[in-house]
Coordinates of C-alpha atoms and ligand atoms in Angstrom, one line a residue:
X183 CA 9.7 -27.6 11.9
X184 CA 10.6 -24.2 10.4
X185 CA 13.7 -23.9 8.5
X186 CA 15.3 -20.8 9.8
X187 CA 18.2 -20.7 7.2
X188 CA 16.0 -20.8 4.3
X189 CA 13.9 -17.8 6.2
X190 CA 16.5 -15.8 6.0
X191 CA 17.6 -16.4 2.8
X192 CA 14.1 -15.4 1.7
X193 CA 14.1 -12.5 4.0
X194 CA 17.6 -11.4 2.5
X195 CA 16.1 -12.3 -1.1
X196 CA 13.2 -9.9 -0.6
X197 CA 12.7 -7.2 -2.8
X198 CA 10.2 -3.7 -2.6
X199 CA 9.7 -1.0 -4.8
X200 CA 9.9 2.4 -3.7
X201 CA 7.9 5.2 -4.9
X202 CA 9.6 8.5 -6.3
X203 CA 6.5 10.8 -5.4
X204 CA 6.5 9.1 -2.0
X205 CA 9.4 11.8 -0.9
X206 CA 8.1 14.6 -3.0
X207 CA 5.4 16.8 -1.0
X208 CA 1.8 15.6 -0.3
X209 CA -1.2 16.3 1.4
X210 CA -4.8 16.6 1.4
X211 CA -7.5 19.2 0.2
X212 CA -7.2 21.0 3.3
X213 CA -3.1 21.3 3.3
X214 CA 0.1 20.5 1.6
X215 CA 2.9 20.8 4.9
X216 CA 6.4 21.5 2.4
X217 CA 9.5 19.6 4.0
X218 CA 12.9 21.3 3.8
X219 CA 15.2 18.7 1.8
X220 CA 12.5 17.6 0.3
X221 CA 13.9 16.8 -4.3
X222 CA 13.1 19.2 -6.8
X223 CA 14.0 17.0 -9.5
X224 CA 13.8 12.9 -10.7
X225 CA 17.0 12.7 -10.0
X226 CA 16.9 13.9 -6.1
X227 CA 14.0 11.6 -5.8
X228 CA 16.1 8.5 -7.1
X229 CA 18.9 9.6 -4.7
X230 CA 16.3 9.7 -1.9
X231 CA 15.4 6.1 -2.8
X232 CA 19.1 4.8 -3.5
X233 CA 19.6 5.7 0.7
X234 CA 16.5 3.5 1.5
X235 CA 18.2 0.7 -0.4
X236 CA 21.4 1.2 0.7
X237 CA 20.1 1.2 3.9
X238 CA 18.2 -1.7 4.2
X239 CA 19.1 -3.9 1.1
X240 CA 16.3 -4.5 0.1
X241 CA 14.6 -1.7 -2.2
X242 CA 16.8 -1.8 -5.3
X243 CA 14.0 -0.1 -7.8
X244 CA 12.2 3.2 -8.1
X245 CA 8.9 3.4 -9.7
X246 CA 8.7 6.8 -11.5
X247 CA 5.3 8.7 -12.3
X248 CA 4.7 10.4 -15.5
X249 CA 4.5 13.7 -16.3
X250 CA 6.2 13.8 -12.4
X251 CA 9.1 12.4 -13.6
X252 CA 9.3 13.8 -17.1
X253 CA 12.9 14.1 -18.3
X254 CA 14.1 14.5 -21.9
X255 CA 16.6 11.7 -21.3
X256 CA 15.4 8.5 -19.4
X257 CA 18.8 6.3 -20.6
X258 CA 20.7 9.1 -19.0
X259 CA 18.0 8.7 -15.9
X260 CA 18.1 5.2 -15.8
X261 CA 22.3 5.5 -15.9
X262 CA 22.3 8.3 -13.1
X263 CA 20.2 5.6 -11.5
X264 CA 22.3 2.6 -11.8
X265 CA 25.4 4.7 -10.7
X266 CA 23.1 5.3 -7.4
X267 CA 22.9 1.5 -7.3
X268 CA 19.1 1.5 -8.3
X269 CA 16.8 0.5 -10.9
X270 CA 13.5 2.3 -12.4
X271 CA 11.0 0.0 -11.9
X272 CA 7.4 0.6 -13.1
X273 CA 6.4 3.4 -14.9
X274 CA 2.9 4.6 -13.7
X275 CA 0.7 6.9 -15.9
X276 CA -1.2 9.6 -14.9
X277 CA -4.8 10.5 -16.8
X278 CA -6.2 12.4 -13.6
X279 CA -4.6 15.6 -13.5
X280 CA -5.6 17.4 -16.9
X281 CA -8.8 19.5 -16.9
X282 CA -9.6 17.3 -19.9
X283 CA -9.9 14.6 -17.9
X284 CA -12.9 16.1 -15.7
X285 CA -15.6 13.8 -17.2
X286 CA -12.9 10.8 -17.6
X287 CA -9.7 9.8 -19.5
X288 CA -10.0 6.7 -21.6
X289 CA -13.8 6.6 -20.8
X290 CA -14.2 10.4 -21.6
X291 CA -17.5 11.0 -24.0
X292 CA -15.8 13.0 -26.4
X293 CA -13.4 10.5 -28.8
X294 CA -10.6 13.3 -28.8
X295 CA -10.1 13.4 -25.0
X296 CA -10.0 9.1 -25.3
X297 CA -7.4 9.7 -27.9
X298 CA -5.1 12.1 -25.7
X299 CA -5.0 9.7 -22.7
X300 CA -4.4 6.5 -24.8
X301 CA -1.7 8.6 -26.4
X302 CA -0.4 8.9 -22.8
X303 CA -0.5 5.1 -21.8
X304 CA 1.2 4.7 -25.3
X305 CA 3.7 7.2 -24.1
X306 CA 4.4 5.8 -21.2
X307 CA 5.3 2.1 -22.8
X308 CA 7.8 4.2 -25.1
X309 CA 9.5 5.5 -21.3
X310 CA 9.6 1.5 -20.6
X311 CA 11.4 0.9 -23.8
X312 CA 14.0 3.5 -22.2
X313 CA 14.0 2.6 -18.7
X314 CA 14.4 -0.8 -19.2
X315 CA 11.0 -1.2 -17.1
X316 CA 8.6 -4.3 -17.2
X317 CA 5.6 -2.7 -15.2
X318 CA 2.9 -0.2 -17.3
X319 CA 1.1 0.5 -13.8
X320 CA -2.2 2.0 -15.3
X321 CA -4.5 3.8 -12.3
X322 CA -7.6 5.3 -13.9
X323 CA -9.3 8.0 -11.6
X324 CA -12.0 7.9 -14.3
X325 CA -15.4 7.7 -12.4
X326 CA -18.7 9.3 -12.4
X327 CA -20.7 11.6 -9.7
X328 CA -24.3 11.0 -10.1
X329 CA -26.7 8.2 -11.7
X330 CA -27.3 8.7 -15.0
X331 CA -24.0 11.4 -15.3
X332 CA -22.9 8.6 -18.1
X333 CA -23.5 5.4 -19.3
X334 CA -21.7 2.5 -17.4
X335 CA -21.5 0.0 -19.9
X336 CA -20.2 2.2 -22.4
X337 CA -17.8 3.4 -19.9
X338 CA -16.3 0.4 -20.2
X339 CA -16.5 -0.6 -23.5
X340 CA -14.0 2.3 -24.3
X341 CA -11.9 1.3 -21.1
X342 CA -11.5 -1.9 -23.0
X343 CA -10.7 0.1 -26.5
X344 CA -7.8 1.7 -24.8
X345 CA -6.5 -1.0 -22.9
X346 CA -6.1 -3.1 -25.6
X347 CA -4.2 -0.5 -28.0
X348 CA -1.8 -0.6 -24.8
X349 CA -1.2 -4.1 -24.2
X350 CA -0.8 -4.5 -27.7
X351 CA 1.9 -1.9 -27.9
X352 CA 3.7 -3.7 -25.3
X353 CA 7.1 -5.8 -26.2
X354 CA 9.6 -7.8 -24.3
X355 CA 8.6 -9.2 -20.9
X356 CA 6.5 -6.1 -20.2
X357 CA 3.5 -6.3 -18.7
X358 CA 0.4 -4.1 -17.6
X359 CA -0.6 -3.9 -13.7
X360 CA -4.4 -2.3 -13.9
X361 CA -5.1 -1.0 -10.3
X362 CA -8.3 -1.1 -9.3
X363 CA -9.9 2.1 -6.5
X364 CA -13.4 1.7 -4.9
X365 CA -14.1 5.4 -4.9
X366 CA -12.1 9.0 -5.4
X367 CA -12.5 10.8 -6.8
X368 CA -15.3 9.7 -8.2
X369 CA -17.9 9.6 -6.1
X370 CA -20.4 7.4 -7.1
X371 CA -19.1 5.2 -9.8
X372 CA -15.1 4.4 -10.5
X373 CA -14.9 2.9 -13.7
X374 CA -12.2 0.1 -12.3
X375 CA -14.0 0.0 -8.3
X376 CA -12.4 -3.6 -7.9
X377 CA -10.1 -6.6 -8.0
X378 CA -13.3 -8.4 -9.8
X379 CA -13.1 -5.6 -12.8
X380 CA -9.7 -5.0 -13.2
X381 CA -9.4 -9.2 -13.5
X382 CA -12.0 -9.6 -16.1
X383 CA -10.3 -6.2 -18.0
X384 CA -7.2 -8.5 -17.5
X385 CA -8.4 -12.0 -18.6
X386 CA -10.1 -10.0 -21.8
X387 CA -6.6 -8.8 -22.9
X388 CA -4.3 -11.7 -22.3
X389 CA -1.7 -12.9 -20.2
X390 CA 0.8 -9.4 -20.3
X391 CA -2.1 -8.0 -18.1
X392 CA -2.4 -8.4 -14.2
X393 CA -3.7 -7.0 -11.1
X394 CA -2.9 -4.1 -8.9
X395 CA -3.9 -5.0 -5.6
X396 CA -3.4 -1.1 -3.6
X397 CA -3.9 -1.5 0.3
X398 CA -5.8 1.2 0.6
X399 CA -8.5 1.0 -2.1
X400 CA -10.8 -1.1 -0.7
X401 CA -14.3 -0.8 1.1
X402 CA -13.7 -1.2 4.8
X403 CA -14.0 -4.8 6.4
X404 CA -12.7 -6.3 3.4
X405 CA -10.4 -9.2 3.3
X406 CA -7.9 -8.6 1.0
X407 CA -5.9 -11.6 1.8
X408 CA -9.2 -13.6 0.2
X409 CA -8.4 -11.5 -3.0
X410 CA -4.4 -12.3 -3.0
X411 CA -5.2 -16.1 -2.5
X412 CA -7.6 -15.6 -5.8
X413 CA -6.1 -13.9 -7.8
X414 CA -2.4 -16.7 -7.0
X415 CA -4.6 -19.0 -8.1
X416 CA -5.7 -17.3 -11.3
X417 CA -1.8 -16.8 -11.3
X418 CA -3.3 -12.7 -12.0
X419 CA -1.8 -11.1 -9.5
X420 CA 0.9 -8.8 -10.6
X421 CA 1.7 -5.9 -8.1
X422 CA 0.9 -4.4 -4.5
X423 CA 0.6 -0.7 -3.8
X424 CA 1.8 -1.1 -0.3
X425 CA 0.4 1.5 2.2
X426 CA -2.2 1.7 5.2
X427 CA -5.2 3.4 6.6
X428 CA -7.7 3.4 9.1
X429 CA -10.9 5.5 7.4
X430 CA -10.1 5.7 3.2
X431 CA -7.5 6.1 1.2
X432 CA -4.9 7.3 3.7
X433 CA -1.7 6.7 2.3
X434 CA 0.0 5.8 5.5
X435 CA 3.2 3.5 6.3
X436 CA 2.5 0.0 5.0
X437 CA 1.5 -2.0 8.8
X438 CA 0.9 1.1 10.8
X439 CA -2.8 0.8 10.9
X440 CA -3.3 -2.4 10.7
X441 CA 0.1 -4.8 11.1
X442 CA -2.1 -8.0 11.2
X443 CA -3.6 -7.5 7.7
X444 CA -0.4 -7.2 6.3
X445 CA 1.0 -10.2 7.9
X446 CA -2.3 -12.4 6.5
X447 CA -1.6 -10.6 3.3
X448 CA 2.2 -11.9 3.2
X449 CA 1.1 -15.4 4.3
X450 CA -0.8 -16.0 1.2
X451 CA 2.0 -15.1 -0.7
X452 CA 4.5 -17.2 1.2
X453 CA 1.7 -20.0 1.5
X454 CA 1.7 -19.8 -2.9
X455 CA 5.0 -19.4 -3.0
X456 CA 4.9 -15.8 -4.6
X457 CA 7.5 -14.3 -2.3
X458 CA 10.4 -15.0 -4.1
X459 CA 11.4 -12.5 -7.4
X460 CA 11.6 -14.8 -9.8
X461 CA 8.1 -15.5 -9.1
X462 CA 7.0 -11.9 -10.6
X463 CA 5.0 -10.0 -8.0
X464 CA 6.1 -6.3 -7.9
X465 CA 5.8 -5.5 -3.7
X466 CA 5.5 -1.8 -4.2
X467 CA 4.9 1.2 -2.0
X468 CA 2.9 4.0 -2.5
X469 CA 2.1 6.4 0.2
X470 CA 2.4 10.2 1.4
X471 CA 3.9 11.5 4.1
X472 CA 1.8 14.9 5.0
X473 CA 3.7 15.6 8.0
X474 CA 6.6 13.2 8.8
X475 CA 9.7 12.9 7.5
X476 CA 9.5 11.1 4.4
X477 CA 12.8 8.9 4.0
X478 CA 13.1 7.4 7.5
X479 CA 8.8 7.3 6.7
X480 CA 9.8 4.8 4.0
X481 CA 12.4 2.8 5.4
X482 CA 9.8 2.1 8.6
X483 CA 7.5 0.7 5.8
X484 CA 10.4 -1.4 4.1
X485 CA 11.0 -2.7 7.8
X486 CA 7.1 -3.2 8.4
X487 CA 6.8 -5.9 5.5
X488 CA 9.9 -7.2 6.1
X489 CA 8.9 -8.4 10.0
X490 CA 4.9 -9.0 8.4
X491 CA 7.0 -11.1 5.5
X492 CA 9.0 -12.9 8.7
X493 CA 6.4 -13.8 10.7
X494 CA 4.7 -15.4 7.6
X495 CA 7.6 -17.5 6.5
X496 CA 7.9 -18.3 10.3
X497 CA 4.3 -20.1 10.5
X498 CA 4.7 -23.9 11.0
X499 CA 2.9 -24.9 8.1
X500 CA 3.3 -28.7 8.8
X501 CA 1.5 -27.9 12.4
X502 CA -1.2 -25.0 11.1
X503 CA -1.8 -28.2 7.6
X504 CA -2.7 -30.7 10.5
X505 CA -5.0 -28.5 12.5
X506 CA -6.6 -27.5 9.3
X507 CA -7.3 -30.9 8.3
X508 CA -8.3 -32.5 11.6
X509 CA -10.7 -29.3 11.9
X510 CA -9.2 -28.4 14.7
X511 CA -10.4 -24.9 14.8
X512 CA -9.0 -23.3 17.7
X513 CA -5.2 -25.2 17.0
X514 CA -5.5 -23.8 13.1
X515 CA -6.0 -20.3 14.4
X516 CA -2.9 -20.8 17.3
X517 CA -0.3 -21.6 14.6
X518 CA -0.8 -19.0 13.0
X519 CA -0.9 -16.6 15.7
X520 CA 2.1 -18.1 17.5
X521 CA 3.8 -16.8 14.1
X522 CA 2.4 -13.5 14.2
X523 CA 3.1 -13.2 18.2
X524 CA 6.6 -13.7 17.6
X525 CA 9.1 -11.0 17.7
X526 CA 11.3 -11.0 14.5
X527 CA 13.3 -8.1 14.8
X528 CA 15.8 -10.1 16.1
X529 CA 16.0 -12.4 13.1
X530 CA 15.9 -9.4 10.7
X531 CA 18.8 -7.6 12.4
X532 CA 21.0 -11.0 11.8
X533 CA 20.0 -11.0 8.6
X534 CA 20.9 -7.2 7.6
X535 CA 24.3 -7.9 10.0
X536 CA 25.3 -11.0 7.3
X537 CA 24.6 -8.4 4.6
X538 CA 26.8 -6.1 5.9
X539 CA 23.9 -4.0 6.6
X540 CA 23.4 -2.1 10.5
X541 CA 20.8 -3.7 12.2
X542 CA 19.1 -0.7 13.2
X543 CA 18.3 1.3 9.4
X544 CA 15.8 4.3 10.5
X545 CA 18.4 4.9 13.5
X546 CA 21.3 4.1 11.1
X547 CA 19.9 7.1 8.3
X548 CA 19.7 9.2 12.0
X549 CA 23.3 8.4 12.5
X550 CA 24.1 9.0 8.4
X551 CA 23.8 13.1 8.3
X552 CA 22.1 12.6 5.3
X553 CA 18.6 14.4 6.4
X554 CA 21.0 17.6 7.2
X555 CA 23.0 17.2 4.1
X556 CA 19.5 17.5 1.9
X557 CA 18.4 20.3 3.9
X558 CA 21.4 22.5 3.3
X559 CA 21.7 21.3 -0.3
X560 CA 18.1 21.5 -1.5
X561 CA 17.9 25.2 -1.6
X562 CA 15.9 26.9 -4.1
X563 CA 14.5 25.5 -7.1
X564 CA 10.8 24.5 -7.1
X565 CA 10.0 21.8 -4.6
X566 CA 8.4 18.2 -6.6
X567 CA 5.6 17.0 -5.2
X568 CA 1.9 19.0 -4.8
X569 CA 2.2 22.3 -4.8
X570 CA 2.4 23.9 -0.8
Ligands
LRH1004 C1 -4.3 6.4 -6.7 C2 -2.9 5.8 -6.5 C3 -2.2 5.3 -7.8 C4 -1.2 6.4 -8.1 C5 -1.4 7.5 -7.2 C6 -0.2 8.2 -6.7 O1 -4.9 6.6 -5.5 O2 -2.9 4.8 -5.5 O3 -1.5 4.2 -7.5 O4 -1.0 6.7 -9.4 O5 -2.1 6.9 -6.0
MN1005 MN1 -1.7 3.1 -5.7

């Protein structure tokens, strides 16, 4: 029998990362739709994400991108943040947006471009040392076009060079999360395509370095639950990018393509007993939101895995064990369902109302005033995110 007690405290215990480019503008190659309100600076973005957290209890970090988040002064960042009631959490790098970069970053021919975008990774551990962060999140859009465009072994042989001189670098508890991204934009080979690469790149360095498992970089059909319950048992799996799609890389709410997938993906990590914080796994988001409004956008998300996380701590395991052994197929697959089919906003609401919290968050940041105050406020200056 399910204890509903200890699901709550689990649900209350729950922790995601929000995104600071997440409510900065985005869009596709066709068009970037500017928001009014919309931060112009670090800081806006952290007070964007302190309202999600404040607001649902449950989002108390902020990962920030670099250069998007430059600042001359990340201990008076990270102190602007704390008096927001928020963290920084991981500090992602970005080696995809200088034109040196065209033929790669780390895996670049030329030894003078690999040297810039180490220098950048190495960078980006110094902003940790500030920050206070654990996560180096290292995404590498470094890929190649057309067969015989470079040499794929060698590719990786200097992936390998760059990531060691990073994980040596790092101190402390720090770690490195190396997500992994089938395709774009490179369009023929990436250089770390998938969860297989980025966790031999990983096992090579040592135990600092895990996987980036990101929702939306997958080929479609696959089962990423299968790579969750892997890498759990390789005890490699360090960090989700959180998001959904239908087609590619979409960037959409976490759960609004496909709510199923994300509750199998949170029953692996309730069934290996990943959930809880202590445990290590960074539940982050990353998405865009083209054309809706981007803070209630992101506290529907927060909501999403928190009733996906719900319905997975709600599965009788006892029950679902006993099917599984007897090979009762058909019983196996009705547990689980049963916890799927079952409506938790109910529970979820009880649990925000013994946290002081409303029940309702997206309707609660309706009721706040804060969308209008941004709007007024947020006038002039240049607009973060990709340019309109
Ligand atoms: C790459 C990615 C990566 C980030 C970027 C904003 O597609 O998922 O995690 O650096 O989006
Ligand atoms: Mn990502």
């Amino acid at each position: 029998m399910t204890d509903l007690a200890a699901v709550k405290r689990a649900l209350a215990a729950q922790r995601i990362e929000t995104p600071s480019w997440a409510f900065a503008n985005s869009g596709t190659r066709f068009k970037v739709f500017a928001q009014p309100g919309v931060p112009r600076t670090p800081q806006e973005k952290i007070a964007d994400a302190a309202v999600v957290h404040r607001l649902t209890g449950v989002a108390p970090t902020v990962a920030l991108h670099i250069p998007w988040d430059r600042v001359d002064d990340y201990a008076a960042l990270t102190a602007y943040a704390a008096s927001e009631g928020v963290g920084i959490g991981a500090i992602n790098t970005n080696v995809f947006q200088d034109d040196d970069y065209k033929l790669g970053s780390v895996t670049n021919p030329d030894p003078g471009i690999r040297r810039k975008a180490t220098d950048h990774l190495l960078e980006a551990i110094d902003i940790m040392d500030r920050t206070g962060s654990r996560d180096l999140k290292l995404w590498f859009s470094d890929g190649i076009n057309y067969p015989g465009q470079d040499d794929l072994r060698s590719r990786q042989d200097r992936l390998a060079a760059a990531l060691r001189e990073a994980y040596d670098r790092l101190t402390g508890d720090q770690r490195i999360l190396l997500e992994y991204k089938l395709f774009e934009p490179a369009f023929y080979a990436t250089d770390v395509p998938d969860w297989g690469t980025s966790y031999a790149h990983c096992v090579e360095l040592g135990e600092r370095a895990t996987v980036c498992i990101d929702t939306g970089h997958h080929a479609p059909g696959t089962n990423i639950e299968f790579i969750v319950a892997f890498l759990l048992r390789q005890g490699r799996l360090g960090a989700f990018d959180f998001n959904s799609r239908f087609y590619a890389d979409d960037d959409l709410m976490a759960g609004a393509a496909d709510p199923f997938q994300l509750f199998r993906i949170m029953y692996e990590i309730v069934r290996g007993g990943a959930l809880d914080p202590a445990y290590g796994i960074n539940f982050m988001l990353d998405q865009c939101h083209n054309i809706e409004q981007k803070i209630p956008a992101i506290i529907r998300s927060v909501l999403n895995i928190q009733e996906a996380t719900a319905k997975a701590l709600l599965v009788d395991r006892d029950a679902l064990g006993r099917a599984q052994q007897s090979g009762d197929v058909l019983e196996a697959n009705a547990v689980l369902m049963d916890a799927y089919n079952t409506d938790v906003r109910p529970l979820l609401a009880e649990v925000r109302a013994d946290a002081g919290l409303d029940p309702d968050p997206v309707g609660a940041y309706r009721r706040s005033g804060y969308q209008e105050k941004i709007v007024a406020d947020r006038v002039g200056g240049t607009q973060a995110g990709w340019g309109a």
